[in-house]
Short mmCIF file of C-alpha atoms in Angstrom, two decimals:
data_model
loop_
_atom_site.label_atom_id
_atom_site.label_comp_id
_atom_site.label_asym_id
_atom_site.label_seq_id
_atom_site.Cartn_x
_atom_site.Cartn_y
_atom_site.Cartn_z
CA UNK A 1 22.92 -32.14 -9.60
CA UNK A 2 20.35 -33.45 -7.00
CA UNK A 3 20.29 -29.99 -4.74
CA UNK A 4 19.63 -28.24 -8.38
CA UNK A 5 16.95 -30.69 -9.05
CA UNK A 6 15.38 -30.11 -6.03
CA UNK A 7 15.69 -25.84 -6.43
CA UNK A 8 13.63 -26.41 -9.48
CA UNK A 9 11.20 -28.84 -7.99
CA UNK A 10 10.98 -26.58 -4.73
CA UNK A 11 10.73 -23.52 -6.58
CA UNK A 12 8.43 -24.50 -9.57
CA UNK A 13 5.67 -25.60 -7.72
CA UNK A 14 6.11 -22.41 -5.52
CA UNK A 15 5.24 -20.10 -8.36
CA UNK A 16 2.69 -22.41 -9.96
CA UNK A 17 1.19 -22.78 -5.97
CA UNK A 18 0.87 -18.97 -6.79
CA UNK A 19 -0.42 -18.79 -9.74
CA UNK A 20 -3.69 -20.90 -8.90
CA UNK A 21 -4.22 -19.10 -5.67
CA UNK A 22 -4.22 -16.11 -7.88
CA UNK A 23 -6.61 -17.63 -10.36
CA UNK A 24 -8.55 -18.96 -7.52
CA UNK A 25 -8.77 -15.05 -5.65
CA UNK A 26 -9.23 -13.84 -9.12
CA UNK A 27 -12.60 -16.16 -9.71
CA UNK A 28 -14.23 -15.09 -6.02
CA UNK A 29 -12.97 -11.48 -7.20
CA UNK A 30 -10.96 -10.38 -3.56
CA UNK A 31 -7.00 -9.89 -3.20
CA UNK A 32 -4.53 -12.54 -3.15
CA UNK A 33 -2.60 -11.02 -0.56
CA UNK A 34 -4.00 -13.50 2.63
CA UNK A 35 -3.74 -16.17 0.43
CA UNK A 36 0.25 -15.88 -0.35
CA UNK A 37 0.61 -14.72 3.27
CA UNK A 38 -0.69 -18.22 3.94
CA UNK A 39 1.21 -20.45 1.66
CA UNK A 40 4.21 -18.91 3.19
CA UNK A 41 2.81 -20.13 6.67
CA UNK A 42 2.06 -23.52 5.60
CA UNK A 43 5.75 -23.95 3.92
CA UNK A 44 8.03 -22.00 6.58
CA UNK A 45 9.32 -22.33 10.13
CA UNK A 46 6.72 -24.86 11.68
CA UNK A 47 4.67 -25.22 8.99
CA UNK A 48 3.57 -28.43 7.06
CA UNK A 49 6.13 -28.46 5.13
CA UNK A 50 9.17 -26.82 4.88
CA UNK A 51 11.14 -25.55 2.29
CA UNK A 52 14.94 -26.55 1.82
CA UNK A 53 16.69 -25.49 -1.11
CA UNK A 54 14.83 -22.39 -2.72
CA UNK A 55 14.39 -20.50 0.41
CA UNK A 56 17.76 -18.12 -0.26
CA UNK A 57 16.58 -17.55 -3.77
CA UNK A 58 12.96 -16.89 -2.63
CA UNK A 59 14.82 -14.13 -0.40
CA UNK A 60 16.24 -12.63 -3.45
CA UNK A 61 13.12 -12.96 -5.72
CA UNK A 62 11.05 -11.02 -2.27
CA UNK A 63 13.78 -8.18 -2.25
CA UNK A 64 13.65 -7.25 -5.77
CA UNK A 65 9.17 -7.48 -4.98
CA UNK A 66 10.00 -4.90 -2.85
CA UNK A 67 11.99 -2.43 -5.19
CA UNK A 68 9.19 -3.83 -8.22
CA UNK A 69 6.13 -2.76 -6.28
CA UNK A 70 8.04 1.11 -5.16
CA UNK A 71 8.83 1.28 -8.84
CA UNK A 72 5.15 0.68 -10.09
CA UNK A 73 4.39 3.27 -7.31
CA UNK A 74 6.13 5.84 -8.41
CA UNK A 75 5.58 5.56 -11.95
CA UNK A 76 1.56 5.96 -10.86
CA UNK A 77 2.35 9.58 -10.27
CA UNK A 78 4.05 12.55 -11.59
CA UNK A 79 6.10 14.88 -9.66
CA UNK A 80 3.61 17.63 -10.40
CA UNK A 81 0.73 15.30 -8.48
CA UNK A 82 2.91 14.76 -5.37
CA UNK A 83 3.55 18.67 -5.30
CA UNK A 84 0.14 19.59 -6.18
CA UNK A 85 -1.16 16.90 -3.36
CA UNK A 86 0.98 18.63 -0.92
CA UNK A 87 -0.06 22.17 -1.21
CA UNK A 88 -3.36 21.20 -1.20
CA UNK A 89 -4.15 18.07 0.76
CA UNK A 90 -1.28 17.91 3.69
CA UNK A 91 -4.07 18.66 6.41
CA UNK A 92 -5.77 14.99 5.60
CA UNK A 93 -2.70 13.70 5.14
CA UNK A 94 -1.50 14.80 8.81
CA UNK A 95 -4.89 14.00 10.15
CA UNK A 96 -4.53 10.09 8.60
CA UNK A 97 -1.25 9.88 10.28
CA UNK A 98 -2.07 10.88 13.26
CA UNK A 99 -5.68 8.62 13.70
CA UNK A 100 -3.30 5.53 12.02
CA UNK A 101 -0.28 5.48 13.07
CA UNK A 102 -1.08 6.44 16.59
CA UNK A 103 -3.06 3.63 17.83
CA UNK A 104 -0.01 1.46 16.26
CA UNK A 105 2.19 2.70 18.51
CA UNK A 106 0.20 2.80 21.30
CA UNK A 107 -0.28 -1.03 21.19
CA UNK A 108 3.50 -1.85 20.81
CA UNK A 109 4.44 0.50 24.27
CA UNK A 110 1.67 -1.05 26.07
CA UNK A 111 3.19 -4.83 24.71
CA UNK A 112 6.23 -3.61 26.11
CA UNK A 113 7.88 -3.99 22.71
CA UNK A 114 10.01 -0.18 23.12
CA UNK A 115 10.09 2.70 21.27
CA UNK A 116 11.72 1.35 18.20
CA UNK A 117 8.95 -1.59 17.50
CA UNK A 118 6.45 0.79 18.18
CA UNK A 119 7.69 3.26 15.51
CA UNK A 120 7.82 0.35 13.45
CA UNK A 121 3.80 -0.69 14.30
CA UNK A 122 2.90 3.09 13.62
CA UNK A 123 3.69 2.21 10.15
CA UNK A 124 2.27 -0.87 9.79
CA UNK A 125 -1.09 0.08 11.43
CA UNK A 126 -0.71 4.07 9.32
CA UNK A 127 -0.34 2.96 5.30
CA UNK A 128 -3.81 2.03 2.91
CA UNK A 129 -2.95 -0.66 0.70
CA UNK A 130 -3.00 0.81 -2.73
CA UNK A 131 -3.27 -2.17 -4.69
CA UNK A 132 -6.19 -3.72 -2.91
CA UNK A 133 -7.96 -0.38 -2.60
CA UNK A 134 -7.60 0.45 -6.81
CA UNK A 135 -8.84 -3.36 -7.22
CA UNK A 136 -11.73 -2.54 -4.89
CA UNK A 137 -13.09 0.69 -6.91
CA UNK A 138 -12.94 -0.39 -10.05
CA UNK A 139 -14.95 -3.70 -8.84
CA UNK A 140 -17.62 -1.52 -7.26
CA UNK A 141 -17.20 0.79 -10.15
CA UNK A 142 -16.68 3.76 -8.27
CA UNK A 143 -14.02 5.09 -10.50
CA UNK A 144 -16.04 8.36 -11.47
CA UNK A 145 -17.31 8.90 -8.03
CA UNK A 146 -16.50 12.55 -6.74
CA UNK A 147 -14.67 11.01 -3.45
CA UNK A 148 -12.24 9.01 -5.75
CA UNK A 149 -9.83 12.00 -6.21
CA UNK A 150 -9.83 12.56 -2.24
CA UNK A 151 -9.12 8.95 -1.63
CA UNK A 152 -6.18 8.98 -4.51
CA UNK A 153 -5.13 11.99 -2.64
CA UNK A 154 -4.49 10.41 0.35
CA UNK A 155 -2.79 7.33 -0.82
CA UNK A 156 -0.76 9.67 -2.80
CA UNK A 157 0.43 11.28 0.36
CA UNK A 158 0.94 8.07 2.38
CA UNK A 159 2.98 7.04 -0.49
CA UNK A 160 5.66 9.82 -0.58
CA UNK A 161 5.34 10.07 3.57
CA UNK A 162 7.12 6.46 3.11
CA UNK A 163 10.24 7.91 1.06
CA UNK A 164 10.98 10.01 4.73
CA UNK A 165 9.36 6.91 7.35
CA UNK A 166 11.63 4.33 5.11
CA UNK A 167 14.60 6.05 5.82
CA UNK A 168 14.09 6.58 9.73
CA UNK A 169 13.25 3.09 10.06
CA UNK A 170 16.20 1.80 8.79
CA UNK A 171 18.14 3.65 10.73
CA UNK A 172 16.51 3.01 13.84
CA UNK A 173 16.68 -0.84 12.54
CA UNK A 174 20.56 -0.35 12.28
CA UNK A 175 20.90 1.02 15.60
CA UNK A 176 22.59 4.04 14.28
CA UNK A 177 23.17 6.90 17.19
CA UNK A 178 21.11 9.92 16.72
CA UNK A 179 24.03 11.96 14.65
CA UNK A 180 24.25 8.79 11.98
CA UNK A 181 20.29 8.56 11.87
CA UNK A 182 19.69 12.39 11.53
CA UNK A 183 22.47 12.60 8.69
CA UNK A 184 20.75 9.42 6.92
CA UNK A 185 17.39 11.46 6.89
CA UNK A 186 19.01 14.27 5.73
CA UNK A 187 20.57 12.52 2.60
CA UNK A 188 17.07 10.85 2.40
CA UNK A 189 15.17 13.90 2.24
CA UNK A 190 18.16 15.79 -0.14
CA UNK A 191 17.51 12.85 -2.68
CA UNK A 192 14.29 12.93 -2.61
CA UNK A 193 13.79 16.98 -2.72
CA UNK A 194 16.21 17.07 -5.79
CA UNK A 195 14.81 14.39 -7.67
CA UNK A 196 11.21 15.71 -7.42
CA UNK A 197 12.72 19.15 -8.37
CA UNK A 198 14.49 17.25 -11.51
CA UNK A 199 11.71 15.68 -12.23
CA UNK A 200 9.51 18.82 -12.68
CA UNK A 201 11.72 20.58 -14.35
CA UNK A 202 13.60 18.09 -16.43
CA UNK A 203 11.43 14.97 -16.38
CA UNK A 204 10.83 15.03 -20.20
CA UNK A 205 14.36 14.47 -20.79
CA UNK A 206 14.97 12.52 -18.12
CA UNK A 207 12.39 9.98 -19.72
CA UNK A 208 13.32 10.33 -23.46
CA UNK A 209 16.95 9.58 -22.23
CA UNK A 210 15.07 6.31 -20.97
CA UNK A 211 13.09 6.27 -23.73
CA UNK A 212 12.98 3.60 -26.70
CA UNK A 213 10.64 1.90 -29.06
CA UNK A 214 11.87 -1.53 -28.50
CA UNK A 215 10.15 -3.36 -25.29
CA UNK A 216 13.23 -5.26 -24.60
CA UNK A 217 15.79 -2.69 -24.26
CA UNK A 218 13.24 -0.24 -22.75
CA UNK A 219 12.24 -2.99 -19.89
CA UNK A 220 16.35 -3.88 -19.68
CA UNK A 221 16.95 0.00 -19.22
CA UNK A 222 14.40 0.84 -16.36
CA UNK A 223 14.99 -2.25 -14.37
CA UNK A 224 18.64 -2.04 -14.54
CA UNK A 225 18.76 1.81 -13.48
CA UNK A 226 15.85 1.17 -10.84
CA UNK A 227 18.11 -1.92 -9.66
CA UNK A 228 21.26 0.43 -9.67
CA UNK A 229 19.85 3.53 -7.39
CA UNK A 230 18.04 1.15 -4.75
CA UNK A 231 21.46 -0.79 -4.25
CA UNK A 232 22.97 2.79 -4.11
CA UNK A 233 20.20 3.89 -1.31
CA UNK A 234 20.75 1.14 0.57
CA UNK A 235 24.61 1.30 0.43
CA UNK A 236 24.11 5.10 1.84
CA UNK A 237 21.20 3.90 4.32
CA UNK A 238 18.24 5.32 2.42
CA UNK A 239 16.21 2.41 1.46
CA UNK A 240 16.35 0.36 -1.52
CA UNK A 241 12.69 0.85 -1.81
CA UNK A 242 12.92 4.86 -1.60
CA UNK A 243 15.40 4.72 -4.62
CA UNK A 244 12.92 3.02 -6.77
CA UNK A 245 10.08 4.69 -5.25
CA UNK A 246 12.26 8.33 -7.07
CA UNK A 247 12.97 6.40 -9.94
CA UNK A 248 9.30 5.73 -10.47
CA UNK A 249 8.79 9.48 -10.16
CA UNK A 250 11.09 10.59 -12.40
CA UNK A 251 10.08 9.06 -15.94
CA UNK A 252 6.69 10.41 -16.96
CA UNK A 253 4.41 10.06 -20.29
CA UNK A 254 4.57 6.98 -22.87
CA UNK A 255 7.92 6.14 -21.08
CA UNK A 256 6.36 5.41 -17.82
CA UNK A 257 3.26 3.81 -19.49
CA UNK A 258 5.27 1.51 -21.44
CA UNK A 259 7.32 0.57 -18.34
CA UNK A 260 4.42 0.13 -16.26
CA UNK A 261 3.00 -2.41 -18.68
CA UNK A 262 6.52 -4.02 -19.32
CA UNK A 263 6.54 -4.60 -15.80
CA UNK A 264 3.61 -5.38 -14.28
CA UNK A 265 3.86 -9.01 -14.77
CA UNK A 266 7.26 -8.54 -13.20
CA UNK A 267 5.64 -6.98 -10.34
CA UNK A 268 2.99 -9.41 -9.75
CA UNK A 269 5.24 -12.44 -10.15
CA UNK A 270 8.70 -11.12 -7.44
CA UNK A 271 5.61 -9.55 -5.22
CA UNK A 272 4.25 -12.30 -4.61
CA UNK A 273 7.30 -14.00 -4.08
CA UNK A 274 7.89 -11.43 -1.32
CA UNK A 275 4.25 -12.36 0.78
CA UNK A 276 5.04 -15.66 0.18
CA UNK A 277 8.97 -15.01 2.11
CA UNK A 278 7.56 -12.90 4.74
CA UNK A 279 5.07 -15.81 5.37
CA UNK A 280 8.03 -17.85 5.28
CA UNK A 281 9.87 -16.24 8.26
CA UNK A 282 6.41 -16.20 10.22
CA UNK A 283 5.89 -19.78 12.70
CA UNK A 284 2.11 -19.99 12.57
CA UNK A 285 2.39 -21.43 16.35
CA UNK A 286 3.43 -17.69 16.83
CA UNK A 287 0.10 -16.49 15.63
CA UNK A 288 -2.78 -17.09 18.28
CA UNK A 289 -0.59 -15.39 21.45
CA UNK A 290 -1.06 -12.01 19.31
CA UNK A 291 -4.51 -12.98 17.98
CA UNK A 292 -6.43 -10.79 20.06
CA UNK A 293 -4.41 -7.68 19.94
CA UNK A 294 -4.15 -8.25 15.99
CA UNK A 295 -8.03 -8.23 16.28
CA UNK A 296 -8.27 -5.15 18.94
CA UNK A 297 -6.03 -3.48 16.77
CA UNK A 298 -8.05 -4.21 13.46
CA UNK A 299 -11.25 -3.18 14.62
CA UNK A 300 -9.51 -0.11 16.09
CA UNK A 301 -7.99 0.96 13.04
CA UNK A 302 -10.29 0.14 10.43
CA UNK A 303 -12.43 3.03 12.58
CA UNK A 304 -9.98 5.57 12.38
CA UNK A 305 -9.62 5.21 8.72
CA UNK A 306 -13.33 5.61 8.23
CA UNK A 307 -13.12 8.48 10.33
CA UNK A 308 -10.46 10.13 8.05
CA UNK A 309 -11.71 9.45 4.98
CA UNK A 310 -14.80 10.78 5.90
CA UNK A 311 -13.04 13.79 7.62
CA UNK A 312 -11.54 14.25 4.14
CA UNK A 313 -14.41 13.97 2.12
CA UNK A 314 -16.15 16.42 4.16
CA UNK A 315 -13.60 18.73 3.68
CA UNK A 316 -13.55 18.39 0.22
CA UNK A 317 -17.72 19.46 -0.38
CA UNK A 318 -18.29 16.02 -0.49
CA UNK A 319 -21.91 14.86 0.68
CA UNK A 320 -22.66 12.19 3.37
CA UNK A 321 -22.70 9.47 0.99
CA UNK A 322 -19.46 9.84 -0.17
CA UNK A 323 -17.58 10.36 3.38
CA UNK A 324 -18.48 7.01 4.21
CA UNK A 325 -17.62 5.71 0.96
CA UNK A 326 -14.41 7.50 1.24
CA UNK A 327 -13.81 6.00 4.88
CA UNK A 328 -14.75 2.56 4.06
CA UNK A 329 -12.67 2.12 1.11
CA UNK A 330 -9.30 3.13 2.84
CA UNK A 331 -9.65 0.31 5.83
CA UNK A 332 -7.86 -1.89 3.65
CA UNK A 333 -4.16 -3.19 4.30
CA UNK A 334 -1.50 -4.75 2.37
CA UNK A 335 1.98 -4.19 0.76
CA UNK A 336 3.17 -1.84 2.63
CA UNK A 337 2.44 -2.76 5.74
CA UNK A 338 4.06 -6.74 5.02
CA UNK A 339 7.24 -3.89 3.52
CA UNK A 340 7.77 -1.99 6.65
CA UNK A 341 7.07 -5.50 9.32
CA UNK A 342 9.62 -7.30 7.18
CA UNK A 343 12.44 -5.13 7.37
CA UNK A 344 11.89 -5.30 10.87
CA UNK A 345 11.48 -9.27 10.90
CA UNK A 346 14.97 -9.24 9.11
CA UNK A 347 16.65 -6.59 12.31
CA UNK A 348 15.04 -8.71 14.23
CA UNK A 349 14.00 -6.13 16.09
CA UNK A 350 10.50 -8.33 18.21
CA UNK A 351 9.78 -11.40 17.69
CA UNK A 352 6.17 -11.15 18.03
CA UNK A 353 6.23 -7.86 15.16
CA UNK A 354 6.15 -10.36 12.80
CA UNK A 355 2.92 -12.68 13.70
CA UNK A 356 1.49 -9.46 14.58
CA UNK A 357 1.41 -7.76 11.06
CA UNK A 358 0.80 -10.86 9.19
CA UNK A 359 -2.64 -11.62 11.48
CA UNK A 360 -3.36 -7.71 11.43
CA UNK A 361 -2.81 -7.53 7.32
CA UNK A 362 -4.65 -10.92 7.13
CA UNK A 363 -7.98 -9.30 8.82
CA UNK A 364 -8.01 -6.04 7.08
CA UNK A 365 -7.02 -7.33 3.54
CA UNK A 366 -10.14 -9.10 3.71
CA UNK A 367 -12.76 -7.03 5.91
CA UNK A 368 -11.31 -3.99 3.51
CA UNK A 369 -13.25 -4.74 0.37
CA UNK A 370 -16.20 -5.22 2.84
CA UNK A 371 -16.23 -2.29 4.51
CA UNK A 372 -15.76 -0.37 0.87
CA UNK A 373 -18.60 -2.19 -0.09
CA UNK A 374 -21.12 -1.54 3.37
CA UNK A 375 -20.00 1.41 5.31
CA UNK A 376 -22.49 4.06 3.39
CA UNK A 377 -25.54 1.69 3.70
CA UNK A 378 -24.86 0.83 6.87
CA UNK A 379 -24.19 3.82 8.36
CA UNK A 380 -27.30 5.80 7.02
CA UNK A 381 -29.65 3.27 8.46
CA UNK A 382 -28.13 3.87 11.73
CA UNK A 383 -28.08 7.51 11.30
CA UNK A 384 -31.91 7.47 9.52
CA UNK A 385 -32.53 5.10 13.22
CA UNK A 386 -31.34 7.60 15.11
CA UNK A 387 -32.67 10.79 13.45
CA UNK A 388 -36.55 9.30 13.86
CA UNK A 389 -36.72 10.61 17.36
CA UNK A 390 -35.33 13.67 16.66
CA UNK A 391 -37.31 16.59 14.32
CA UNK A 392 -35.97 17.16 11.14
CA UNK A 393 -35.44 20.52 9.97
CA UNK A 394 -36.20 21.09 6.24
CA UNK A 395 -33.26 22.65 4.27
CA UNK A 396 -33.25 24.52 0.90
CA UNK A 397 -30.09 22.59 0.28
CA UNK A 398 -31.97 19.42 0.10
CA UNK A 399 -32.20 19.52 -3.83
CA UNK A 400 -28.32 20.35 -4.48
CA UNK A 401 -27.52 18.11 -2.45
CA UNK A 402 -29.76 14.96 -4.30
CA UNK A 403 -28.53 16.38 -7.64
CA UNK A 404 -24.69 15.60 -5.63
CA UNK A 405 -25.82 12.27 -5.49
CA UNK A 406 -27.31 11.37 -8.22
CA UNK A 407 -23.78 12.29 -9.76
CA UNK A 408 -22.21 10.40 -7.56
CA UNK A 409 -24.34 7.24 -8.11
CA UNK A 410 -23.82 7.73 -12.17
CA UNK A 411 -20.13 8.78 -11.71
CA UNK A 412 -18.08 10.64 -14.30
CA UNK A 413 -14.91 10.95 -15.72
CA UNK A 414 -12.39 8.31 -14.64
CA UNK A 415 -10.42 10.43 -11.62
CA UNK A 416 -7.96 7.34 -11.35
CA UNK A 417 -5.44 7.80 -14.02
CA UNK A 418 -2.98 9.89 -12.90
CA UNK A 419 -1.00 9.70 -15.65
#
């Protein structure tokens, strides 16, 4: 009776902890994500104080953020996007892994942390944060803008790059030999080929098999089948967070609309439950050794994403304005880079991975929104600076090209609902 009473003490003021640092990040209008990365600090291993009872129920709640937040994913897009955003978008995509997860791996060889960690950093350091990044263009109101659908784009392909990384990583994580970790990314890749072929072809009824008018059973339905696959992925060494992910793909229309608001409060609540474990597992004494390469690393990174986004934009007929827009926007991390560090925390793969991610995702979480917010001004008045001395050549295009803007500044049609 007294170990219960303390679960509910331990774990009640957890969630109501979270629910005014919410209300607090809500009110100064940036994400929440630092802030439940730093409640787990202060309540884990060497922090102020630490938690007793709750923890292996907190470890539950953080898995089942994880499978929540792929599910949400997935049910952003239709199978027809991801297809659509391959054919026509894979050369940013390669470019943004290449700029991101590069310098990721880079730092973990020259840590001396192995091959396996610094696969693991690639991903970390590679993946946007979608959640912070949608937050930040509807607060600037930048929804309309024409370099909205090339950012979407590449979140969209960072996204489904994670249902093949995922897979690799856990295999590498289980020390499987090369024959068990190349049949595990075959069965990865299998699943998710045929269930983004089902889904094209048969995702209406697919998703009025889900279907049903009632909340209750609708929300009991999807959970329980997105519950059921990710405990079959992970049984077969796929991820539990690539099952949902394909679950999330697969129902389309008012089915995946109705889910999606069924569980979003869902989503937020076990999510944050999850930032809060990872924080958890993280001794802030094991921060300030990895400080500075968190910070090299930030400063490196959050330049390579400007430099793809504006790569992309360009590529798209987008004007100068909007490639820095574009670039600035995407700096931010988040979910998935806390995802991809914990399951690595949990192999325990480095011991310094995990102070590592949480200091890198604690900068860029919060220089993200500023960078979305600064890059375009910034960078013209350096470019204008440095264009004084040289002569500037006059250009019929210059009228097209203000008209561009001026649409851009007014924006149009919301590009964000993919659904």
């Amino acid at each position: 009776m007294h170990s219960s009473a303390v679960f509910l003490t331990e774990f009640g003021a957890i969630i109501l902890g979270l629910g005014l640092l919410g209300r607090f990040a809500a009110r100064f209008r940036f994400s929440p994500i630092p802030l439940y990365l730093l409640a787990g600090l202060a309540f884990g291993e060497g922090g102020l104080l630490p938690l007793n009872t709750s923890e292996e129920f907190v470890a539950t709640g953080a898995e089942i953020g994880v499978i929540l937040l792929l599910l949400m994913l997935g049910l952003e897009y239709t199978a027809s996007d991801l297809v659509s955003n391959l054919k026509t978008q894979y050369p940013a995509g390669l470019v943004d892994m290449a700029f991101n997860a590069l310098p990721g791996a880079a730092m973990a060889l020259l840590l001396g942390w192995g091959p396996v960690a610094a696969v693991v950093l690639a991903g970390v350091t590679w993946v946007s944060s979608s959640g912070v990044i949608a937050k930040v263009l509807g607060d600037l109101g930048r929804l309309g803008n024409r370099e909205t659908p090339v950012i979407l784009s590449i979140l969209v392909l960072e996204d489904l790059s994670m249902a093949v990384y995922l897979p690799i990583i856990t295999a590498l994580l289980a020390g499987t030999g090369l024959a068990a970790g190349g049949i595990t990314l075959a069965i990865a890749l299998g699943v998710a080929g045929l269930v983004l072929l089902l889904a094209v072809r048969y995702g209406r009824h697919i998703s009025r098999f889900v279907s049903n008018e009632d909340p209750e059973k609708l929300l009991l339905v999807v959970l329980g089948l997105t519950l059921l696959v990710a405990g079959v992925a992970q049984q077969l060494q796929v991820s539990a967070a690539v099952g949902a992910f394909l679950v999330g793909i697969a129902l389309s229309g008012e089915v995946a609309e109705g889910a999606h608001n069924l569980l979003a409060p869902l989503r937020d609540l076990f999510a944050a439950v999850f930032f809060v474990f990872f924080g958890l597992h993280t001794d802030p004494s094991s921060i300030p050794p990895v400080l500075l390469p968190a910070l090299v690393l930030a400063a490196v990174t959050a330049l390579t994403k400007i430099a793809t986004g504006y790569w992309a934009a360009k590529r798209a007929g987008i004007s100068a304005k909007g490639r820095w827009r574009a670039g600035g926007t995407l700096v931010a991390r988040g979910e998935f880079s806390i995802v991809i560090a914990g399951l690595a925390v949990t192999a325990g793969i480095e011991p310094s991975l995990g102070p590592l991610a949480t200091a890198y995702v604690l900068i860029l979480v919060i220089v993200g929104p500023l960078t979305a917010r600064y890059t375009e001004p910034v960078a013209l008045r350096l470019t204008a600076r440095l264009g004084r001395s040289a002569p500037r050549e006059r250009t019929p295009a210059g009228v097209p090209e203000a008209r561009e803007e001026l649409r851009e500044t007014v924006g149009g049609q919301d590009t964000a609902g993919r659904r």
